[in-house]
Coordinates of C-alpha atoms in Angstrom, one line a residue:
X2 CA -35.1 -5.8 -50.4
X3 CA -35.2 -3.0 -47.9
X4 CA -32.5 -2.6 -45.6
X5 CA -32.6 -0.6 -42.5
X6 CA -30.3 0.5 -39.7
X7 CA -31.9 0.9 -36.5
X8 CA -30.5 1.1 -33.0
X9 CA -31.7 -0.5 -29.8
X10 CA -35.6 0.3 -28.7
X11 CA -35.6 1.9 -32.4
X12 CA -38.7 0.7 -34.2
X13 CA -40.1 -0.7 -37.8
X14 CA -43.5 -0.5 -39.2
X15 CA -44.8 -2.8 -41.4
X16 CA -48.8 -1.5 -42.9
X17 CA -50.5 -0.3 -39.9
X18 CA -50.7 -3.8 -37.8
X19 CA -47.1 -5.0 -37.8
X20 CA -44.6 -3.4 -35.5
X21 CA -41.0 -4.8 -35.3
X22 CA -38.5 -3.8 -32.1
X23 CA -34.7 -4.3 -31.7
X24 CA -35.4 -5.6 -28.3
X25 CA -31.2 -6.9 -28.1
X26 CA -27.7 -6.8 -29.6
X27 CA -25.8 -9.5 -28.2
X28 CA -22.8 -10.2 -30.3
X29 CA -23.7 -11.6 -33.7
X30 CA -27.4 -11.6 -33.0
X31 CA -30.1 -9.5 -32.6
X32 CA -33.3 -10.1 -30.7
X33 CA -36.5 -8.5 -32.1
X34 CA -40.3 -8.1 -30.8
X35 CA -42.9 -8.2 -33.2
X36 CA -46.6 -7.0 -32.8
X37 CA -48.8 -8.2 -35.2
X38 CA -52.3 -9.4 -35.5
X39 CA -52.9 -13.6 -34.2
X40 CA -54.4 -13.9 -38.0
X41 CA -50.9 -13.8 -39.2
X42 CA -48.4 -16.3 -38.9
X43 CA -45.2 -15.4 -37.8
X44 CA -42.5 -17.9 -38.2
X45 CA -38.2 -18.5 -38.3
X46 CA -37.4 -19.1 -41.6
X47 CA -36.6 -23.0 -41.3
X48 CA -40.0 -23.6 -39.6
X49 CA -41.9 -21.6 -42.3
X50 CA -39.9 -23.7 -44.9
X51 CA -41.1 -27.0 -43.5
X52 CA -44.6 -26.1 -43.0
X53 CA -44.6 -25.2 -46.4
X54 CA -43.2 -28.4 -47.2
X55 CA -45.4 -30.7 -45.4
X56 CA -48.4 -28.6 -47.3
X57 CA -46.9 -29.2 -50.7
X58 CA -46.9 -32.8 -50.2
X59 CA -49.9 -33.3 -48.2
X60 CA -51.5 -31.7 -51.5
X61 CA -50.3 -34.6 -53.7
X62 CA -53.1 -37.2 -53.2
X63 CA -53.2 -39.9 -55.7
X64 CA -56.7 -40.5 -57.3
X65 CA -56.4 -44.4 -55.7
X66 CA -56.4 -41.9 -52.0
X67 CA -59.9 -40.0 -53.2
X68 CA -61.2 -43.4 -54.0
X69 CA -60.2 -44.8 -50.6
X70 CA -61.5 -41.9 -48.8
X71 CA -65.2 -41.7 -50.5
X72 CA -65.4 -45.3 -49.7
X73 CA -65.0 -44.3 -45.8
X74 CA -67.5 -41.8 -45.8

């Protein structure tokens, strides 16, 4: 992990699309801007958990669901 200090309106780059700003300090929290391309997602940490969640067990279709599905089509 990289750990950086930076102090308000300072600036981060990530690669040469992502740029992050310490926009706020307001007691315990900081609030950042980030510039990046629509093509990535940017997410809080609990929302990219559940997505990822949801994806895992959206992926695990029984072969009786396949069966159920061709039958539809």
């Amino acid at each position: 992990m990289l750990i950086l200090t930076r102090k308000l309106g300072e600036k981060i780059n990530i690669g040469d699309d992502i740029t992050v700003t310490l926009l706020e300090i307001k007691g315990a929290q900081v609030k950042l801007g980030i510039d990046a391309p629509k093509r990535i997602g940017i997410h809080r940490n609990e929302i990219y958990e559940k997505i990822r969640e949801e994806n895992l067990r959206s992926s695990n279709i029984s072969g009786s669901d396949l069966s159920k599905a061709a039958a539809l089509l």
